[in-house]
Short mmCIF file of C-alpha atoms in Angstrom, two decimals:
data_model
loop_
_atom_site.label_atom_id
_atom_site.label_comp_id
_atom_site.label_asym_id
_atom_site.label_seq_id
_atom_site.Cartn_x
_atom_site.Cartn_y
_atom_site.Cartn_z
CA UNK A 1 23.87 -3.75 12.89
CA UNK A 2 21.23 -1.66 13.58
CA UNK A 3 18.04 -2.06 11.18
CA UNK A 4 14.66 -0.37 11.10
CA UNK A 5 11.26 -2.35 11.87
CA UNK A 6 8.13 -1.59 12.08
CA UNK A 7 6.06 -3.17 14.57
CA UNK A 8 2.09 -3.34 14.55
CA UNK A 9 0.40 -4.87 17.50
CA UNK A 10 -3.32 -5.69 18.04
CA UNK A 11 -4.26 -5.40 21.47
CA UNK A 12 -7.79 -6.51 23.25
CA UNK A 13 -11.05 -4.00 23.06
CA UNK A 14 -11.03 -4.78 26.71
CA UNK A 15 -7.42 -2.96 27.84
CA UNK A 16 -7.65 -0.43 29.41
CA UNK A 17 -5.77 2.90 28.67
CA UNK A 18 -3.53 2.18 32.28
CA UNK A 19 -3.25 -1.54 30.91
CA UNK A 20 -2.22 -0.07 27.31
CA UNK A 21 0.21 2.42 28.40
CA UNK A 22 2.28 -0.21 30.68
CA UNK A 23 2.48 -2.31 27.23
CA UNK A 24 3.85 0.65 25.85
CA UNK A 25 6.16 0.81 28.34
CA UNK A 26 7.60 -2.93 28.82
CA UNK A 27 8.09 -3.05 25.50
CA UNK A 28 9.88 0.67 25.89
CA UNK A 29 11.82 -1.31 28.66
CA UNK A 30 13.15 -3.80 26.18
CA UNK A 31 13.71 -1.16 23.40
CA UNK A 32 16.22 0.08 25.75
CA UNK A 33 17.84 -2.89 27.64
CA UNK A 34 18.81 -4.12 24.14
CA UNK A 35 20.46 -0.67 23.61
CA UNK A 36 17.54 0.48 20.58
CA UNK A 37 15.57 3.52 20.18
CA UNK A 38 12.07 3.32 20.04
CA UNK A 39 11.77 5.93 16.56
CA UNK A 40 8.37 6.92 16.92
CA UNK A 41 4.33 5.39 17.89
CA UNK A 42 1.71 5.79 16.38
CA UNK A 43 -1.59 4.97 18.13
CA UNK A 44 -4.18 4.16 15.69
CA UNK A 45 -7.13 3.35 18.08
CA UNK A 46 -9.45 1.28 17.87
CA UNK A 47 -10.94 -0.31 15.07
CA UNK A 48 -12.78 -2.97 13.51
CA UNK A 49 -10.57 -6.22 13.03
CA UNK A 50 -11.26 -7.42 9.29
CA UNK A 51 -11.74 -11.62 11.02
CA UNK A 52 -12.84 -12.33 14.37
CA UNK A 53 -9.64 -13.59 16.60
CA UNK A 54 -10.53 -15.20 19.23
CA UNK A 55 -13.82 -13.48 19.63
CA UNK A 56 -12.85 -10.61 19.41
CA UNK A 57 -14.44 -8.35 16.61
CA UNK A 58 -12.50 -5.13 17.80
CA UNK A 59 -8.84 -3.98 18.64
CA UNK A 60 -6.41 -1.12 19.22
CA UNK A 61 -3.36 -0.49 17.02
CA UNK A 62 -0.13 0.47 17.94
CA UNK A 63 2.22 1.36 15.19
CA UNK A 64 6.01 1.28 16.75
CA UNK A 65 8.78 2.26 14.72
CA UNK A 66 11.73 0.85 16.42
CA UNK A 67 15.49 1.11 15.52
CA UNK A 68 17.33 -1.80 16.62
CA UNK A 69 19.42 -5.43 16.16
CA UNK A 70 17.77 -8.36 15.34
CA UNK A 71 18.38 -10.20 17.88
CA UNK A 72 16.08 -7.28 20.30
CA UNK A 73 12.84 -7.95 17.81
CA UNK A 74 13.22 -11.21 18.26
CA UNK A 75 12.72 -11.24 22.24
CA UNK A 76 9.64 -8.23 21.10
CA UNK A 77 8.48 -10.70 19.17
CA UNK A 78 8.54 -14.03 22.32
CA UNK A 79 7.47 -11.43 24.71
CA UNK A 80 4.17 -10.24 23.01
CA UNK A 81 3.44 -14.37 22.06
CA UNK A 82 3.43 -14.74 25.68
CA UNK A 83 1.69 -11.32 26.58
CA UNK A 84 -2.40 -12.53 26.57
CA UNK A 85 -3.19 -8.76 26.14
CA UNK A 86 -1.96 -8.92 22.74
CA UNK A 87 -4.06 -10.96 20.53
CA UNK A 88 -1.72 -9.84 17.20
CA UNK A 89 1.56 -8.41 16.55
CA UNK A 90 3.28 -8.19 13.23
CA UNK A 91 7.23 -7.36 12.63
CA UNK A 92 8.37 -6.04 9.75
CA UNK A 93 11.90 -4.54 8.97
CA UNK A 94 11.35 -1.33 6.48
CA UNK A 95 15.31 0.18 6.28
CA UNK A 96 15.71 -1.84 3.01
CA UNK A 97 12.12 -1.29 1.43
CA UNK A 98 11.94 2.64 2.68
CA UNK A 99 15.77 3.04 0.68
CA UNK A 100 14.31 1.48 -2.79
CA UNK A 101 11.14 3.25 -2.78
CA UNK A 102 13.24 5.91 -2.14
CA UNK A 103 16.05 5.22 -5.13
CA UNK A 104 13.08 4.48 -8.06
CA UNK A 105 11.16 8.06 -6.80
CA UNK A 106 14.90 10.15 -7.71
CA UNK A 107 15.93 7.81 -10.28
CA UNK A 108 12.52 8.76 -12.02
CA UNK A 109 12.28 12.07 -10.88
CA UNK A 110 15.86 12.75 -12.33
CA UNK A 111 15.30 10.44 -15.40
CA UNK A 112 12.34 12.92 -16.46
CA UNK A 113 14.39 16.28 -16.34
CA UNK A 114 16.74 14.85 -17.82
CA UNK A 115 14.64 13.89 -21.09
CA UNK A 116 13.08 17.00 -20.81
CA UNK A 117 16.17 19.26 -20.61
CA UNK A 118 17.53 16.94 -24.22
CA UNK A 119 14.23 18.04 -25.12
CA UNK A 120 14.72 21.56 -24.28
CA UNK A 121 11.21 21.41 -22.22
CA UNK A 122 11.96 23.47 -18.58
CA UNK A 123 13.14 20.85 -16.04
CA UNK A 124 9.54 20.64 -14.36
CA UNK A 125 6.04 19.47 -15.55
CA UNK A 126 4.04 22.97 -16.09
CA UNK A 127 0.43 22.93 -15.64
CA UNK A 128 -1.88 22.57 -18.60
CA UNK A 129 0.83 19.98 -20.40
CA UNK A 130 -0.11 17.65 -22.73
CA UNK A 131 -0.78 14.00 -22.11
CA UNK A 132 -0.86 13.84 -18.43
CA UNK A 133 -3.18 16.83 -18.11
CA UNK A 134 -5.77 15.44 -20.35
CA UNK A 135 -5.53 12.48 -18.06
CA UNK A 136 -5.78 14.44 -14.53
CA UNK A 137 -7.98 17.19 -15.70
CA UNK A 138 -11.28 15.18 -16.40
CA UNK A 139 -11.05 13.69 -13.13
CA UNK A 140 -13.71 16.06 -10.23
CA UNK A 141 -12.75 17.40 -7.61
CA UNK A 142 -13.49 14.38 -4.62
CA UNK A 143 -11.77 12.32 -6.84
CA UNK A 144 -8.60 14.42 -6.73
CA UNK A 145 -9.23 14.66 -2.97
CA UNK A 146 -9.21 11.65 -2.36
CA UNK A 147 -5.94 11.01 -4.25
CA UNK A 148 -3.99 13.67 -2.40
CA UNK A 149 -5.45 11.81 0.30
CA UNK A 150 -3.79 8.87 0.12
CA UNK A 151 -0.53 10.23 -1.02
CA UNK A 152 -0.15 12.18 2.17
CA UNK A 153 -1.23 9.59 4.59
CA UNK A 154 1.98 7.53 2.87
CA UNK B 1 -10.60 7.38 -15.28
CA UNK B 2 -12.47 8.86 -17.94
CA UNK B 3 -9.74 10.62 -19.33
CA UNK B 4 -8.33 7.03 -20.33
CA UNK B 5 -10.98 6.84 -23.37
CA UNK B 6 -10.57 9.89 -24.63
CA UNK B 7 -6.82 9.92 -24.30
CA UNK B 8 -7.28 6.24 -26.29
CA UNK B 9 -9.45 8.04 -29.48
CA UNK B 10 -6.34 10.84 -30.24
CA UNK B 11 -3.36 8.69 -30.80
CA UNK B 12 -2.31 6.32 -27.67
CA UNK B 13 -3.19 2.85 -27.43
CA UNK B 14 -5.09 2.39 -30.59
CA UNK B 15 -5.31 -1.62 -30.24
CA UNK B 16 -8.26 -1.77 -28.53
CA UNK B 17 -10.25 0.44 -30.54
CA UNK B 18 -9.07 -0.74 -34.21
CA UNK B 19 -10.04 -4.53 -32.85
CA UNK B 20 -13.42 -4.02 -31.67
CA UNK B 21 -14.97 -2.17 -35.18
CA UNK B 22 -14.30 -5.06 -37.04
CA UNK B 23 -15.19 -7.21 -34.57
CA UNK B 24 -18.35 -6.12 -34.56
CA UNK B 25 -18.68 -6.17 -38.48
CA UNK B 26 -18.04 -9.61 -37.92
CA UNK B 27 -20.22 -10.82 -35.48
CA UNK B 28 -23.87 -9.09 -36.80
CA UNK B 29 -26.14 -8.69 -34.08
CA UNK B 30 -23.65 -8.86 -31.26
CA UNK B 31 -23.12 -6.25 -28.73
CA UNK B 32 -19.83 -4.18 -29.67
CA UNK B 33 -17.16 -5.20 -27.70
CA UNK B 34 -14.93 -2.66 -26.69
CA UNK B 35 -11.78 -3.65 -24.70
CA UNK B 36 -9.90 -0.95 -22.65
CA UNK B 37 -6.34 -1.62 -23.17
CA UNK B 38 -5.43 -2.06 -19.40
CA UNK B 39 -2.79 -0.72 -17.59
CA UNK B 40 -1.02 -1.04 -14.51
CA UNK B 41 -1.97 1.07 -11.89
CA UNK B 42 1.22 1.54 -10.31
CA UNK B 43 3.01 2.72 -12.68
CA UNK B 44 0.60 5.03 -14.56
CA UNK B 45 -0.17 6.33 -11.22
CA UNK B 46 3.45 6.49 -10.33
CA UNK B 47 2.78 5.20 -6.92
CA UNK B 48 6.53 3.43 -5.34
CA UNK B 49 5.31 2.43 -2.53
CA UNK B 50 3.14 -0.63 -1.39
CA UNK B 51 2.37 -0.51 1.79
CA UNK B 52 0.54 -2.70 4.32
CA UNK B 53 -0.65 0.06 5.93
CA UNK B 54 -2.27 1.86 3.29
CA UNK B 55 -5.36 -0.34 3.29
CA UNK B 56 -7.66 1.99 1.10
CA UNK B 57 -5.26 1.11 -2.17
CA UNK B 58 -5.17 -2.28 -0.92
CA UNK B 59 -8.83 -2.79 -0.87
CA UNK B 60 -9.22 -1.39 -4.34
CA UNK B 61 -7.35 -4.87 -5.56
CA UNK B 62 -9.43 -7.02 -2.95
CA UNK B 63 -12.53 -8.13 -4.30
CA UNK B 64 -15.65 -9.27 -2.22
CA UNK B 65 -14.28 -12.34 -1.87
CA UNK B 66 -11.26 -11.30 -0.06
CA UNK B 67 -9.13 -12.78 -2.70
CA UNK B 68 -5.94 -10.95 -4.51
CA UNK B 69 -7.52 -10.13 -7.62
CA UNK B 70 -5.10 -11.51 -10.44
CA UNK B 71 -3.52 -9.76 -12.88
CA UNK B 72 -5.16 -10.74 -15.82
CA UNK B 73 -8.22 -8.99 -14.51
CA UNK B 74 -6.62 -5.61 -12.82
CA UNK B 75 -3.67 -5.14 -15.64
CA UNK B 76 -1.17 -4.60 -12.87
CA UNK B 77 2.51 -5.44 -13.92
CA UNK B 78 4.45 -8.58 -12.55
CA UNK B 79 7.04 -6.26 -10.42
CA UNK B 80 3.84 -4.41 -8.72
CA UNK B 81 1.76 -7.54 -8.24
CA UNK B 82 4.38 -9.30 -6.33
CA UNK B 83 4.85 -6.22 -3.91
CA UNK B 84 0.89 -5.98 -4.09
CA UNK B 85 1.17 -10.05 -2.86
CA UNK B 86 2.95 -8.90 0.34
CA UNK B 87 1.82 -6.19 1.13
CA UNK B 88 -1.62 -7.95 1.14
CA UNK B 89 -0.18 -10.87 3.34
CA UNK B 90 0.64 -8.68 5.97
CA UNK B 91 -2.31 -6.52 6.08
CA UNK B 92 -3.88 -9.63 6.60
CA UNK B 93 -2.24 -10.88 9.38
CA UNK B 94 -2.88 -8.02 11.37
CA UNK B 95 -6.40 -8.53 10.35
CA UNK B 96 -6.39 -4.83 8.07
CA UNK B 97 -8.18 -6.97 5.13
CA UNK B 98 -9.46 -10.73 5.72
CA UNK B 99 -8.98 -13.62 4.18
CA UNK B 100 -11.51 -14.70 3.08
CA UNK B 101 -15.50 -13.79 3.73
CA UNK B 102 -18.24 -16.49 2.90
#
């Protein structure tokens, strides 16, 4: 049973690039060995921690998206607990969550299209249409930009 | 956000306004009470995905003391408050959001 997981780990700020690469290699090796796939890796880089963890105030954040079994992630979890270089890690199963998000999103667009068609309107919202446009228009440019940024990020 | 206020006048949730005027009359010298109707931000802005990595969004529901903003203040609906809570708790585990701040 292959599921999708996200693994976020925080490596110590003193870790060198080589050490980080080695750590990544170790995780990759476990994933390969236990028949999973490492879908993508994102380096968030050095970030300030929201609270102090073992005298560290900063950390190197890395996000891995892994497809594999629960045993695989259990093994990774066990290994990361042992490695001292990793000061914090988190494993989250995401496939189910993504499915729910996708479902609500499509259902909403579908109902809105259906209702609009039933009212004899074009299926897509036109620019300058009542209600929500009123809400949209009087926000200034910077606020609108901010919102789009966030939507892109997701 | 300003739009909400003007929209309220034209129709929508008139509850707050009507009440405010009568209260002003009764209470005499007190400042008139304008209570904006609270709306769940996730419903209003159609945010489907409440993700633990989206700190910018989560931080708007975590005031200074680093506690999760209660529903009675933020106006978030029950479903979204639950999702928000799990997201914030996950973000806290990996030190993206603080548990407390003294």
